[in-house]
Amino acid sequence: MIQNTTRYTKTAVVLHWLIAIFVVVMFAIGWFMADIPKEGPKQSAYDLLDLGIYTWQLSEEVTARTFYFNLHKSLGITIFALIAIRILWRVTHKPPALLTSYKAMERKVATGTHHLLYLMMVAVPATGLLTGITSKYGLKWFGITIIEGLANKPIHEASATAHEVLTFIFLALIVLHIAGALKHKFVDKDGTMKRMSIFK
Ligand code: HEM
């Protein structure tokens, strides 16, 4: 439990960057899929986000909206599991103390932002799950049915709104977090980034 080093553990670093990548991908898919019309032609292959990088092959033909919504839900369930592991790791492994060079205000902002980021890492996927469960479609994880849809319109609409609002709060916190990291790297030129670096 006690950790005296100034770096995060390898596990904490890997989970931090894995989840950060997942979060960016989830934002990209989330925004991309929001504009797809409900009706549309069915296909069994989709060029991911129309980037020309990877074509996803399916075993059946579905509309673009179904494909992207199912992908968003499947990745959402996966990232939620990773976040659960990360939180479990965090509560059992004390993070290294903040650098002593931080001013009192910086300490408050950094600690507060980290705690709120953890809160959003739970609240955003949790409201997403609730939105999926209360829809008429339910939840599937890469084709495996997790739960049939409950088709509860009032809860579905409330959780969808909460999911969207929380997403914007999450994004604002991430922007603040990255701005802080860049300030420490380029203005203060201290060792903050090294603490979370994959490389020694
Ligand atoms: C380019 C993107 C990012 C950079 C450069 C970055 C950088 C960092 C750094 C340097 C730290 C260690 C701060 C310290 O000295 O204590 C840190 C911690 C943290 N980061 Fe990020 N981060 C990024 C993206 C994200 C994202 C997307 C999330 C949310 C999913 C996130 C969540 C966190 C949390 C919660 C901590 C605190 C870890 C703890 O104390 O348990 N980061 N980040």
PDB file of C-alpha atoms and ligand atoms in Angstrom:
ATOM      1  CA  MET A   1       0.000   0.000   0.000  1.00  0.00           C
ATOM      2  CA  ILE A   2       2.791   2.474   0.877  1.00  0.00           C
ATOM      3  CA  GLN A   3       4.663   3.725  -2.160  1.00  0.00           C
ATOM      4  CA  ASN A   4       7.688   5.975  -1.751  1.00  0.00           C
ATOM      5  CA  THR A   5       8.789   6.381  -5.393  1.00  0.00           C
ATOM      6  CA  THR A   6       8.084   9.518  -7.405  1.00  0.00           C
ATOM      7  CA  ARG A   7       6.751   7.559 -10.410  1.00  0.00           C
ATOM      8  CA  TYR A   8       3.411   5.837 -10.905  1.00  0.00           C
ATOM      9  CA  THR A   9       3.623   2.029 -10.996  1.00  0.00           C
ATOM     10  CA  LYS A  10       3.906   0.351 -14.438  1.00  0.00           C
ATOM     11  CA  THR A  11       0.359  -0.983 -14.022  1.00  0.00           C
ATOM     12  CA  ALA A  12      -1.010   2.497 -13.252  1.00  0.00           C
ATOM     13  CA  VAL A  13       0.857   3.953 -16.261  1.00  0.00           C
ATOM     14  CA  VAL A  14      -0.365   1.251 -18.684  1.00  0.00           C
ATOM     15  CA  LEU A  15      -3.962   1.598 -17.441  1.00  0.00           C
ATOM     16  CA  HIS A  16      -3.754   5.426 -17.668  1.00  0.00           C
ATOM     17  CA  TRP A  17      -2.665   5.416 -21.341  1.00  0.00           C
ATOM     18  CA  LEU A  18      -4.851   2.468 -22.386  1.00  0.00           C
ATOM     19  CA  ILE A  19      -7.937   4.167 -20.951  1.00  0.00           C
ATOM     20  CA  ALA A  20      -6.877   7.573 -22.383  1.00  0.00           C
ATOM     21  CA  ILE A  21      -6.715   6.019 -25.907  1.00  0.00           C
ATOM     22  CA  PHE A  22     -10.063   4.262 -25.394  1.00  0.00           C
ATOM     23  CA  VAL A  23     -11.652   7.519 -24.210  1.00  0.00           C
ATOM     24  CA  VAL A  24     -10.510   9.374 -27.355  1.00  0.00           C
ATOM     25  CA  VAL A  25     -11.829   6.541 -29.573  1.00  0.00           C
ATOM     26  CA  MET A  26     -15.165   6.565 -27.673  1.00  0.00           C
ATOM     27  CA  PHE A  27     -15.527  10.335 -28.115  1.00  0.00           C
ATOM     28  CA  ALA A  28     -14.772   9.973 -31.846  1.00  0.00           C
ATOM     29  CA  ILE A  29     -17.307   7.155 -32.363  1.00  0.00           C
ATOM     30  CA  GLY A  30     -19.878   8.878 -30.120  1.00  0.00           C
ATOM     31  CA  TRP A  31     -19.832  12.081 -32.144  1.00  0.00           C
ATOM     32  CA  PHE A  32     -19.584  10.319 -35.483  1.00  0.00           C
ATOM     33  CA  MET A  33     -22.615   8.088 -34.822  1.00  0.00           C
ATOM     34  CA  ALA A  34     -24.848  10.885 -33.498  1.00  0.00           C
ATOM     35  CA  ASP A  35     -25.361  12.287 -37.025  1.00  0.00           C
ATOM     36  CA  ILE A  36     -26.101   8.969 -38.764  1.00  0.00           C
ATOM     37  CA  PRO A  37     -29.752   8.856 -39.911  1.00  0.00           C
ATOM     38  CA  LYS A  38     -32.007   6.097 -38.496  1.00  0.00           C
ATOM     39  CA  GLU A  39     -32.867   4.670 -41.901  1.00  0.00           C
ATOM     40  CA  GLY A  40     -30.142   3.661 -44.316  1.00  0.00           C
ATOM     41  CA  PRO A  41     -28.792   0.833 -46.481  1.00  0.00           C
ATOM     42  CA  LYS A  42     -27.561  -2.332 -44.774  1.00  0.00           C
ATOM     43  CA  GLN A  43     -23.952  -3.457 -45.240  1.00  0.00           C
ATOM     44  CA  SER A  44     -21.730  -6.208 -43.846  1.00  0.00           C
ATOM     45  CA  ALA A  45     -18.493  -4.175 -43.958  1.00  0.00           C
ATOM     46  CA  TYR A  46     -17.750  -0.697 -42.590  1.00  0.00           C
ATOM     47  CA  ASP A  47     -14.715   1.505 -43.165  1.00  0.00           C
ATOM     48  CA  LEU A  48     -14.168   2.638 -39.550  1.00  0.00           C
ATOM     49  CA  LEU A  49     -15.104   6.329 -39.177  1.00  0.00           C
ATOM     50  CA  ASP A  50     -14.639   6.614 -42.988  1.00  0.00           C
ATOM     51  CA  LEU A  51     -10.889   7.080 -42.411  1.00  0.00           C
ATOM     52  CA  GLY A  52      -9.741   4.469 -44.934  1.00  0.00           C
ATOM     53  CA  ILE A  53      -7.572   2.799 -42.238  1.00  0.00           C
ATOM     54  CA  TYR A  54      -9.538  -0.277 -41.144  1.00  0.00           C
ATOM     55  CA  THR A  55     -12.580  -2.039 -42.582  1.00  0.00           C
ATOM     56  CA  TRP A  56     -14.704  -3.922 -40.040  1.00  0.00           C
ATOM     57  CA  GLN A  57     -16.295  -7.126 -41.394  1.00  0.00           C
ATOM     58  CA  LEU A  58     -19.615  -8.293 -39.911  1.00  0.00           C
ATOM     59  CA  SER A  59     -21.357 -11.668 -40.063  1.00  0.00           C
ATOM     60  CA  GLU A  60     -24.677 -10.020 -41.030  1.00  0.00           C
ATOM     61  CA  GLU A  61     -25.839  -6.901 -42.830  1.00  0.00           C
ATOM     62  CA  VAL A  62     -26.794  -3.966 -40.558  1.00  0.00           C
ATOM     63  CA  THR A  63     -27.377  -0.245 -41.028  1.00  0.00           C
ATOM     64  CA  ALA A  64     -24.516   2.172 -40.308  1.00  0.00           C
ATOM     65  CA  ARG A  65     -26.376   3.441 -37.236  1.00  0.00           C
ATOM     66  CA  THR A  66     -26.752  -0.069 -35.775  1.00  0.00           C
ATOM     67  CA  PHE A  67     -23.081  -0.847 -36.472  1.00  0.00           C
ATOM     68  CA  TYR A  68     -21.696   2.280 -34.791  1.00  0.00           C
ATOM     69  CA  PHE A  69     -24.123   2.182 -31.836  1.00  0.00           C
ATOM     70  CA  ASN A  70     -23.265  -1.483 -31.165  1.00  0.00           C
ATOM     71  CA  LEU A  71     -19.540  -0.744 -31.470  1.00  0.00           C
ATOM     72  CA  HIS A  72     -19.849   2.214 -29.080  1.00  0.00           C
ATOM     73  CA  LYS A  73     -21.717   0.037 -26.551  1.00  0.00           C
ATOM     74  CA  SER A  74     -19.265  -2.887 -26.879  1.00  0.00           C
ATOM     75  CA  LEU A  75     -16.223  -0.660 -26.409  1.00  0.00           C
ATOM     76  CA  GLY A  76     -18.048   1.160 -23.586  1.00  0.00           C
ATOM     77  CA  ILE A  77     -18.535  -2.107 -21.674  1.00  0.00           C
ATOM     78  CA  THR A  78     -14.856  -2.989 -22.250  1.00  0.00           C
ATOM     79  CA  ILE A  79     -13.557   0.384 -21.066  1.00  0.00           C
ATOM     80  CA  PHE A  80     -15.847   0.224 -18.017  1.00  0.00           C
ATOM     81  CA  ALA A  81     -14.210  -3.083 -17.034  1.00  0.00           C
ATOM     82  CA  LEU A  82     -10.754  -1.518 -17.494  1.00  0.00           C
ATOM     83  CA  ILE A  83     -11.808   1.467 -15.389  1.00  0.00           C
ATOM     84  CA  ALA A  84     -13.034  -0.870 -12.632  1.00  0.00           C
ATOM     85  CA  ILE A  85      -9.598  -2.559 -12.628  1.00  0.00           C
ATOM     86  CA  ARG A  86      -7.908   0.864 -12.566  1.00  0.00           C
ATOM     87  CA  ILE A  87      -9.960   2.051  -9.599  1.00  0.00           C
ATOM     88  CA  LEU A  88      -9.300  -1.212  -7.764  1.00  0.00           C
ATOM     89  CA  TRP A  89      -5.579  -0.712  -8.414  1.00  0.00           C
ATOM     90  CA  ARG A  90      -5.776   2.931  -7.294  1.00  0.00           C
ATOM     91  CA  VAL A  91      -7.453   2.171  -3.957  1.00  0.00           C
ATOM     92  CA  THR A  92      -4.964  -0.581  -3.182  1.00  0.00           C
ATOM     93  CA  HIS A  93      -1.832   1.296  -4.390  1.00  0.00           C
ATOM     94  CA  LYS A  94      -1.152   4.774  -3.068  1.00  0.00           C
ATOM     95  CA  PRO A  95      -0.070   7.103  -5.923  1.00  0.00           C
ATOM     96  CA  PRO A  96       3.244   8.967  -5.568  1.00  0.00           C
ATOM     97  CA  ALA A  97       2.929  12.306  -3.751  1.00  0.00           C
ATOM     98  CA  LEU A  98       2.679  15.363  -6.011  1.00  0.00           C
ATOM     99  CA  LEU A  99       5.981  17.123  -6.735  1.00  0.00           C
ATOM    100  CA  THR A 100       7.062  19.366  -3.858  1.00  0.00           C
ATOM    101  CA  SER A 101       7.563  22.248  -6.330  1.00  0.00           C
ATOM    102  CA  TYR A 102       3.767  22.589  -6.827  1.00  0.00           C
ATOM    103  CA  LYS A 103       2.150  25.712  -5.350  1.00  0.00           C
ATOM    104  CA  ALA A 104      -0.755  25.174  -2.914  1.00  0.00           C
ATOM    105  CA  MET A 105      -3.284  26.194  -5.594  1.00  0.00           C
ATOM    106  CA  GLU A 106      -1.753  23.805  -8.159  1.00  0.00           C
ATOM    107  CA  ARG A 107      -2.050  20.968  -5.648  1.00  0.00           C
ATOM    108  CA  LYS A 108      -5.733  21.677  -5.149  1.00  0.00           C
ATOM    109  CA  VAL A 109      -6.454  21.933  -8.904  1.00  0.00           C
ATOM    110  CA  ALA A 110      -4.405  18.798  -9.762  1.00  0.00           C
ATOM    111  CA  THR A 111      -5.930  16.660  -6.987  1.00  0.00           C
ATOM    112  CA  GLY A 112      -9.454  17.966  -7.629  1.00  0.00           C
ATOM    113  CA  THR A 113      -9.161  17.351 -11.393  1.00  0.00           C
ATOM    114  CA  HIS A 114      -7.855  13.803 -10.847  1.00  0.00           C
ATOM    115  CA  HIS A 115     -10.746  12.979  -8.510  1.00  0.00           C
ATOM    116  CA  LEU A 116     -13.317  14.465 -10.889  1.00  0.00           C
ATOM    117  CA  LEU A 117     -11.755  12.544 -13.801  1.00  0.00           C
ATOM    118  CA  TYR A 118     -12.239   9.330 -11.822  1.00  0.00           C
ATOM    119  CA  LEU A 119     -15.833  10.342 -11.105  1.00  0.00           C
ATOM    120  CA  MET A 120     -16.475  10.969 -14.818  1.00  0.00           C
ATOM    121  CA  MET A 121     -14.757   7.693 -15.759  1.00  0.00           C
ATOM    122  CA  VAL A 122     -17.526   5.982 -13.771  1.00  0.00           C
ATOM    123  CA  ALA A 123     -20.469   8.334 -14.403  1.00  0.00           C
ATOM    124  CA  VAL A 124     -20.107   8.558 -18.204  1.00  0.00           C
ATOM    125  CA  PRO A 125     -20.053   4.796 -18.955  1.00  0.00           C
ATOM    126  CA  ALA A 126     -22.605   4.097 -16.172  1.00  0.00           C
ATOM    127  CA  THR A 127     -25.165   6.474 -17.738  1.00  0.00           C
ATOM    128  CA  GLY A 128     -24.275   4.995 -21.140  1.00  0.00           C
ATOM    129  CA  LEU A 129     -25.015   1.489 -19.840  1.00  0.00           C
ATOM    130  CA  LEU A 130     -28.313   2.647 -18.359  1.00  0.00           C
ATOM    131  CA  THR A 131     -29.225   4.295 -21.664  1.00  0.00           C
ATOM    132  CA  GLY A 132     -28.532   1.018 -23.482  1.00  0.00           C
ATOM    133  CA  ILE A 133     -30.373  -1.191 -20.978  1.00  0.00           C
ATOM    134  CA  THR A 134     -33.499   1.007 -20.980  1.00  0.00           C
ATOM    135  CA  SER A 135     -33.625   1.262 -24.787  1.00  0.00           C
ATOM    136  CA  LYS A 136     -35.659  -1.214 -26.821  1.00  0.00           C
ATOM    137  CA  TYR A 137     -32.439  -2.696 -28.259  1.00  0.00           C
ATOM    138  CA  GLY A 138     -30.644  -3.678 -25.033  1.00  0.00           C
ATOM    139  CA  LEU A 139     -26.936  -4.384 -24.710  1.00  0.00           C
ATOM    140  CA  LYS A 140     -24.704  -6.593 -26.797  1.00  0.00           C
ATOM    141  CA  TRP A 141     -20.959  -7.051 -26.338  1.00  0.00           C
ATOM    142  CA  PHE A 142     -19.446  -7.717 -29.760  1.00  0.00           C
ATOM    143  CA  GLY A 143     -22.529  -9.747 -30.767  1.00  0.00           C
ATOM    144  CA  ILE A 144     -23.091 -11.471 -27.396  1.00  0.00           C
ATOM    145  CA  THR A 145     -26.393 -10.438 -25.782  1.00  0.00           C
ATOM    146  CA  ILE A 146     -25.752  -9.080 -22.262  1.00  0.00           C
ATOM    147  CA  ILE A 147     -29.270  -7.878 -21.549  1.00  0.00           C
ATOM    148  CA  GLU A 148     -32.468  -7.482 -23.567  1.00  0.00           C
ATOM    149  CA  GLY A 149     -33.821  -3.920 -23.836  1.00  0.00           C
ATOM    150  CA  LEU A 150     -36.276  -2.832 -21.131  1.00  0.00           C
ATOM    151  CA  ALA A 151     -37.880  -0.225 -23.427  1.00  0.00           C
ATOM    152  CA  ASN A 152     -38.421   2.241 -20.589  1.00  0.00           C
ATOM    153  CA  LYS A 153     -38.778   5.559 -22.413  1.00  0.00           C
ATOM    154  CA  PRO A 154     -38.667   8.031 -19.449  1.00  0.00           C
ATOM    155  CA  ILE A 155     -35.532   6.489 -17.884  1.00  0.00           C
ATOM    156  CA  HIS A 156     -33.972   6.029 -21.324  1.00  0.00           C
ATOM    157  CA  GLU A 157     -34.419   9.707 -22.196  1.00  0.00           C
ATOM    158  CA  ALA A 158     -33.208  10.952 -18.795  1.00  0.00           C
ATOM    159  CA  SER A 159     -30.095   8.763 -18.859  1.00  0.00           C
ATOM    160  CA  ALA A 160     -29.329   9.694 -22.482  1.00  0.00           C
ATOM    161  CA  THR A 161     -29.427  13.385 -21.518  1.00  0.00           C
ATOM    162  CA  ALA A 162     -27.263  12.753 -18.445  1.00  0.00           C
ATOM    163  CA  HIS A 163     -24.791  10.760 -20.599  1.00  0.00           C
ATOM    164  CA  GLU A 164     -24.509  13.653 -23.051  1.00  0.00           C
ATOM    165  CA  VAL A 165     -24.138  16.389 -20.401  1.00  0.00           C
ATOM    166  CA  LEU A 166     -21.556  14.367 -18.438  1.00  0.00           C
ATOM    167  CA  THR A 167     -19.612  13.783 -21.658  1.00  0.00           C
ATOM    168  CA  PHE A 168     -19.118  17.539 -22.069  1.00  0.00           C
ATOM    169  CA  ILE A 169     -18.018  17.915 -18.422  1.00  0.00           C
ATOM    170  CA  PHE A 170     -15.606  14.991 -18.947  1.00  0.00           C
ATOM    171  CA  LEU A 171     -14.198  16.638 -22.078  1.00  0.00           C
ATOM    172  CA  ALA A 172     -13.701  19.967 -20.261  1.00  0.00           C
ATOM    173  CA  LEU A 173     -11.844  18.160 -17.457  1.00  0.00           C
ATOM    174  CA  ILE A 174      -9.648  16.295 -19.961  1.00  0.00           C
ATOM    175  CA  VAL A 175      -8.769  19.591 -21.694  1.00  0.00           C
ATOM    176  CA  LEU A 176      -7.871  21.114 -18.302  1.00  0.00           C
ATOM    177  CA  HIS A 177      -5.848  18.007 -17.394  1.00  0.00           C
ATOM    178  CA  ILE A 178      -3.883  18.046 -20.681  1.00  0.00           C
ATOM    179  CA  ALA A 179      -3.311  21.821 -20.406  1.00  0.00           C
ATOM    180  CA  GLY A 180      -1.893  21.240 -16.903  1.00  0.00           C
ATOM    181  CA  ALA A 181       0.380  18.450 -18.151  1.00  0.00           C
ATOM    182  CA  LEU A 182       1.642  20.672 -21.002  1.00  0.00           C
ATOM    183  CA  LYS A 183       2.235  23.581 -18.597  1.00  0.00           C
ATOM    184  CA  HIS A 184       4.378  21.343 -16.387  1.00  0.00           C
ATOM    185  CA  LYS A 185       6.276  20.058 -19.423  1.00  0.00           C
ATOM    186  CA  PHE A 186       6.930  23.308 -21.289  1.00  0.00           C
ATOM    187  CA  VAL A 187       6.564  26.159 -18.759  1.00  0.00           C
ATOM    188  CA  ASP A 188       7.646  24.687 -15.422  1.00  0.00           C
ATOM    189  CA  LYS A 189       9.875  22.082 -17.101  1.00  0.00           C
ATOM    190  CA  ASP A 190       9.456  19.798 -14.073  1.00  0.00           C
ATOM    191  CA  GLY A 191       9.243  15.993 -13.867  1.00  0.00           C
ATOM    192  CA  THR A 192       5.421  15.671 -13.924  1.00  0.00           C
ATOM    193  CA  MET A 193       5.207  14.015 -17.376  1.00  0.00           C
ATOM    194  CA  LYS A 194       7.990  11.556 -16.520  1.00  0.00           C
ATOM    195  CA  ARG A 195       5.914  10.240 -13.619  1.00  0.00           C
ATOM    196  CA  MET A 196       3.302   8.969 -16.080  1.00  0.00           C
ATOM    197  CA  SER A 197       5.696   8.104 -18.916  1.00  0.00           C
ATOM    198  CA  ILE A 198       5.630   4.625 -20.493  1.00  0.00           C
ATOM    199  CA  PHE A 199       9.389   4.883 -20.989  1.00  0.00           C
ATOM    200  CA  LYS A 200      11.835   5.263 -18.110  1.00  0.00           C
TER     201      LYS A 200
HETATM  202  C1  HEM B   1      -2.623  13.590 -23.804  1.00  0.00           C
HETATM  203  C2  HEM B   1      -3.382  13.201 -22.789  1.00  0.00           C
HETATM  204  C3  HEM B   1      -2.940  13.076 -21.356  1.00  0.00           C
HETATM  205  C4  HEM B   1      -1.773  13.462 -20.728  1.00  0.00           C
HETATM  206  C5  HEM B   1      -0.574  14.168 -21.339  1.00  0.00           C
HETATM  207  C6  HEM B   1      -1.868  13.054 -19.345  1.00  0.00           C
HETATM  208  C7  HEM B   1      -0.860  13.221 -18.393  1.00  0.00           C
HETATM  209  C8  HEM B   1      -0.936  12.819 -17.073  1.00  0.00           C
HETATM  210  C9  HEM B   1       0.139  12.930 -16.102  1.00  0.00           C
HETATM  211  C10 HEM B   1       1.520  13.483 -16.391  1.00  0.00           C
HETATM  212  C11 HEM B   1      -0.325  12.479 -14.911  1.00  0.00           C
HETATM  213  C12 HEM B   1       0.451  12.411 -13.569  1.00  0.00           C
HETATM  214  C13 HEM B   1       0.176  13.675 -12.798  1.00  0.00           C
HETATM  215  C14 HEM B   1       0.960  13.667 -11.476  1.00  0.00           C
HETATM  216  O1  HEM B   1       2.074  14.120 -11.487  1.00  0.00           O
HETATM  217  O2  HEM B   1       0.416  13.162 -10.493  1.00  0.00           O
HETATM  218  C15 HEM B   1      -1.694  12.064 -15.111  1.00  0.00           C
HETATM  219  C16 HEM B   1      -2.534  11.556 -14.136  1.00  0.00           C
HETATM  220  C17 HEM B   1      -3.865  11.238 -14.329  1.00  0.00           C
HETATM  221  N1  HEM B   1      -4.546  11.220 -15.525  1.00  0.00           N
HETATM  222 FE1  HEM B   1      -3.795  11.828 -17.320  1.00  0.00          FE
HETATM  223  N2  HEM B   1      -3.087  12.470 -19.137  1.00  0.00           N
HETATM  224  C18 HEM B   1      -3.772  12.456 -20.339  1.00  0.00           C
HETATM  225  C19 HEM B   1      -5.044  11.946 -20.581  1.00  0.00           C
HETATM  226  C20 HEM B   1      -5.890  11.515 -19.586  1.00  0.00           C
HETATM  227  C21 HEM B   1      -7.263  11.110 -19.802  1.00  0.00           C
HETATM  228  C22 HEM B   1      -7.988  11.075 -21.153  1.00  0.00           C
HETATM  229  C23 HEM B   1      -7.757  10.776 -18.575  1.00  0.00           C
HETATM  230  C24 HEM B   1      -9.139  10.287 -18.263  1.00  0.00           C
HETATM  231  C25 HEM B   1      -9.585   9.166 -18.738  1.00  0.00           C
HETATM  232  C26 HEM B   1      -6.707  10.949 -17.596  1.00  0.00           C
HETATM  233  C27 HEM B   1      -6.838  10.701 -16.244  1.00  0.00           C
HETATM  234  C28 HEM B   1      -5.847  10.851 -15.304  1.00  0.00           C
HETATM  235  C29 HEM B   1      -6.019  10.627 -13.876  1.00  0.00           C
HETATM  236  C30 HEM B   1      -7.314  10.213 -13.192  1.00  0.00           C
HETATM  237  C31 HEM B   1      -4.771  10.850 -13.268  1.00  0.00           C
HETATM  238  C32 HEM B   1      -4.440  10.711 -11.774  1.00  0.00           C
HETATM  239  C33 HEM B   1      -3.911   9.343 -11.539  1.00  0.00           C
HETATM  240  C34 HEM B   1      -3.872   9.036 -10.044  1.00  0.00           C
HETATM  241  O3  HEM B   1      -3.336   9.815  -9.270  1.00  0.00           O
HETATM  242  O4  HEM B   1      -4.407   7.975  -9.696  1.00  0.00           O
HETATM  243  N3  HEM B   1      -5.590  11.390 -18.246  1.00  0.00           N
HETATM  244  N4  HEM B   1      -2.031  12.281 -16.430  1.00  0.00           N
END
